[in-house]
PDB file of C-alpha atoms in Angstrom:
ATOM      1  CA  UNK A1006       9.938 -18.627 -68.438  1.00 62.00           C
ATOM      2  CA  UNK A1007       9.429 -16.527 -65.322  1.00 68.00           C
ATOM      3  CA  UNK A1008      12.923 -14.978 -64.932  1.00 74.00           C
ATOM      4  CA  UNK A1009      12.927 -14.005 -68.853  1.00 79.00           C
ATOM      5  CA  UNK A1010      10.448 -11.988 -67.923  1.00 80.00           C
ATOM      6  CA  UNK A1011      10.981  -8.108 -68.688  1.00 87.00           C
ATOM      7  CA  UNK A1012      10.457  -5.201 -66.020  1.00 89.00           C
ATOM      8  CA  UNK A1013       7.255  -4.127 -67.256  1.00 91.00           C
ATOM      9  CA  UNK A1014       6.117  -7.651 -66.885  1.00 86.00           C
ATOM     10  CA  UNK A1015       7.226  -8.133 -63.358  1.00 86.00           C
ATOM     11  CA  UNK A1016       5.864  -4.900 -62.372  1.00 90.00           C
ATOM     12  CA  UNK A1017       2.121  -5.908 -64.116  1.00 90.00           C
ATOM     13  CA  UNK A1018       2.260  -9.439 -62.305  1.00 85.00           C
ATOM     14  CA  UNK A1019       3.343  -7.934 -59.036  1.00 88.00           C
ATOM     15  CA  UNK A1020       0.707  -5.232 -59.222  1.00 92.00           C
ATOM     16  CA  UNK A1021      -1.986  -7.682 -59.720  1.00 91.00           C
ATOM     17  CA  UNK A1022      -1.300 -10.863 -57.618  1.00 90.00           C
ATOM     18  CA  UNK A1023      -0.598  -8.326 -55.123  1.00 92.00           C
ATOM     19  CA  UNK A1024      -3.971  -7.284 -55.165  1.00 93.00           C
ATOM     20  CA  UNK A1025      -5.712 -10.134 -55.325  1.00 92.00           C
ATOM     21  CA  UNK A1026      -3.612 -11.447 -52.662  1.00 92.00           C
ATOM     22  CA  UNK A1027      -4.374  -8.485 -50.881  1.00 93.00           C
ATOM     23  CA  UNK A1028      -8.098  -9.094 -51.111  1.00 92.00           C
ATOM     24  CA  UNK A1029      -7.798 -12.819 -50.387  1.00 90.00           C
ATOM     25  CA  UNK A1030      -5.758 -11.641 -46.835  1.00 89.00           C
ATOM     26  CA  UNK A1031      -8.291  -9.736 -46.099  1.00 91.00           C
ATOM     27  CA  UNK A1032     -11.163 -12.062 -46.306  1.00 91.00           C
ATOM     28  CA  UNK A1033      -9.165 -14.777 -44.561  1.00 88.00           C
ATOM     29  CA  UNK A1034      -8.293 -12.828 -41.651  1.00 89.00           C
ATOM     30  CA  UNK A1035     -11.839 -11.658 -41.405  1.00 91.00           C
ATOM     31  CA  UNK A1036     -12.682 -16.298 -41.318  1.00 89.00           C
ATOM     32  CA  UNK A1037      -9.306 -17.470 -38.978  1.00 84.00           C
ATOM     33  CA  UNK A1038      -9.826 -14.158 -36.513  1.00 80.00           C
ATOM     34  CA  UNK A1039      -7.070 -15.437 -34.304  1.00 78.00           C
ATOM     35  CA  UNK A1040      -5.581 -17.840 -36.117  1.00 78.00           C
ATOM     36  CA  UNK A1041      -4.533 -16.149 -39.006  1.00 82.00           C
ATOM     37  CA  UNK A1042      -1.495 -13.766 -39.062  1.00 88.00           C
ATOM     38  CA  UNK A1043      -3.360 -10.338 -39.796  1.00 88.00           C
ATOM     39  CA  UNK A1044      -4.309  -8.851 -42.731  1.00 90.00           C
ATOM     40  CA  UNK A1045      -0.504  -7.858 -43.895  1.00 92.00           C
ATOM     41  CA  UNK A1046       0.335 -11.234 -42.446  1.00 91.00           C
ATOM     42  CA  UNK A1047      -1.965 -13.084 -44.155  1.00 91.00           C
ATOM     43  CA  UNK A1048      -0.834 -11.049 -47.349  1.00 92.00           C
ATOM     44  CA  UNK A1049       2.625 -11.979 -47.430  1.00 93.00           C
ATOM     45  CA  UNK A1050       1.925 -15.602 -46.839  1.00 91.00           C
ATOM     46  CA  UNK A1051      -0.331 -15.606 -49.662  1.00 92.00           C
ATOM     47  CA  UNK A1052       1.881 -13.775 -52.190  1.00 92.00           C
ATOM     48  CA  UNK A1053       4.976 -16.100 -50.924  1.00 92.00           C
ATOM     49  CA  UNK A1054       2.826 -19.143 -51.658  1.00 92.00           C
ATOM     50  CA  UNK A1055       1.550 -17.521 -55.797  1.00 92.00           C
ATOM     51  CA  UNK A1056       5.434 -16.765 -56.300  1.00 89.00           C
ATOM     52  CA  UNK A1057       6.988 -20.270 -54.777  1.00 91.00           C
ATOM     53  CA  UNK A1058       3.694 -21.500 -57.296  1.00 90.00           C
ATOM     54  CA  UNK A1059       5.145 -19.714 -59.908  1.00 87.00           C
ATOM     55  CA  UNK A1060       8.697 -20.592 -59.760  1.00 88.00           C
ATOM     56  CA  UNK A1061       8.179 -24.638 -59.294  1.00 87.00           C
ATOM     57  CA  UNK A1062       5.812 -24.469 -62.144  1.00 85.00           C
ATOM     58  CA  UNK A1063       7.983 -23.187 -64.142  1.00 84.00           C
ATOM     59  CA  UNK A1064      10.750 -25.332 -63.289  1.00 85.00           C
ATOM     60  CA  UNK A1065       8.977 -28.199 -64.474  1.00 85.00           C
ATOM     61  CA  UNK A1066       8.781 -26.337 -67.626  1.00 80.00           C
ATOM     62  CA  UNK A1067       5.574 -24.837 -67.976  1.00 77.00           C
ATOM     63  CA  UNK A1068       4.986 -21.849 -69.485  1.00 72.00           C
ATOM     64  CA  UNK A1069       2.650 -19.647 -68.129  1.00 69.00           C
ATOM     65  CA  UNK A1070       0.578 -18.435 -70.982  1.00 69.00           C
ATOM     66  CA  UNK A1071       0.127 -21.854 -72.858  1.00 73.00           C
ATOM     67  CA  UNK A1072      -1.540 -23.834 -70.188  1.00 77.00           C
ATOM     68  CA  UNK A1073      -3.783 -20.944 -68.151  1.00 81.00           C
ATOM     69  CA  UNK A1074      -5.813 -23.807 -65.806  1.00 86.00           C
ATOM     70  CA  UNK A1075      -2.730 -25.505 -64.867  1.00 84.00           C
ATOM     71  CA  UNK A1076      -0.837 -22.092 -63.610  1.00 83.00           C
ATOM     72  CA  UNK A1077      -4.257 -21.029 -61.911  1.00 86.00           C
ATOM     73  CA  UNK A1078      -3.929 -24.608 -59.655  1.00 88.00           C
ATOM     74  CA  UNK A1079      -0.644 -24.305 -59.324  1.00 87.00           C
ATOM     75  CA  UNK A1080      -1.051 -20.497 -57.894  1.00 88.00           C
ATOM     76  CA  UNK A1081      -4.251 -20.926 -56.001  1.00 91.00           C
ATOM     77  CA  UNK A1082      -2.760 -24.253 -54.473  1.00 92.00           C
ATOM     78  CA  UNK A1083       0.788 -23.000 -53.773  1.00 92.00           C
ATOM     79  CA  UNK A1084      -1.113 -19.849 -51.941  1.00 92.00           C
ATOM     80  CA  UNK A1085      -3.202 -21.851 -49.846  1.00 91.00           C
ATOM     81  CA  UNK A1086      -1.035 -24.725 -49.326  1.00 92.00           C
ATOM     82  CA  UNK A1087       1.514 -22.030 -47.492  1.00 92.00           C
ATOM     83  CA  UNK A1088      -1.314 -20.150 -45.549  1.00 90.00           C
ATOM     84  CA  UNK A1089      -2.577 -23.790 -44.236  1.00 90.00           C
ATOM     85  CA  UNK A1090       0.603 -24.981 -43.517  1.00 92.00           C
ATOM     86  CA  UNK A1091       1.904 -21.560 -41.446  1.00 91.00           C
ATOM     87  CA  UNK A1092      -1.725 -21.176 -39.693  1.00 88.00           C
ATOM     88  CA  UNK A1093      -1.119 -25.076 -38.253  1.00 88.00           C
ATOM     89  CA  UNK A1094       2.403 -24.138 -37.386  1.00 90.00           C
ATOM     90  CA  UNK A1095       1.580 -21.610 -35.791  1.00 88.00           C
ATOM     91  CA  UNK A1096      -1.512 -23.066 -33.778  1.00 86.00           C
ATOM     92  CA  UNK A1097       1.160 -26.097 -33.028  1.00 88.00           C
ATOM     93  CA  UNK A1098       4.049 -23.820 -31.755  1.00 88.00           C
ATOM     94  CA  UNK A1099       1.817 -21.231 -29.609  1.00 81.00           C
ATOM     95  CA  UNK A1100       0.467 -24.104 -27.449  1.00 64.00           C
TER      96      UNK A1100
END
């Protein structure tokens, strides 16, 4: 499960979903322009979303390594699903 993970684990998934999220902020700020949040913005939403993925995957008892195309949807839909839903939030609340 995700919190029986050990250090070195957590360091190695941090180091590369932060990457890719990374690279994923920075081509959707480059698409949104003014909608998005900024690069670092865009970032945080992005690695918020593969993390909240994570977690609820997880809680329905999944483990990560035995079903690789179910924790890829779950990641790359949690990650999205956040940016969406933050970008319309913020395009509602700005007026």
């Amino acid at each position: 499960m995700l919190w029986e993970m050990s250090t070195n684990e957590w360091l190695m998934s941090f180091a590369f979903f932060s990457s890719i999220t990374y690279l994923c902020g920075y081509f959707i700020d480059n698409i949104l322009s003014s909608a998005g949040f900024g690069t670092f913005g865009n970032w945080l939403l992005t690695l918020g979303g593969v993390y909240s993925g994570i977690l609820a995957l997880n809680m329905y008892g999944y483990e990560m390594h035995w079903y690789p195309l179910i924790t890829l949807s779950a990641i790359v839909g949690a990650a999205a699903g956040t940016l969406i839903i933050m970008c319309g939030l913020k395009r509602v609340l700005s007026f």
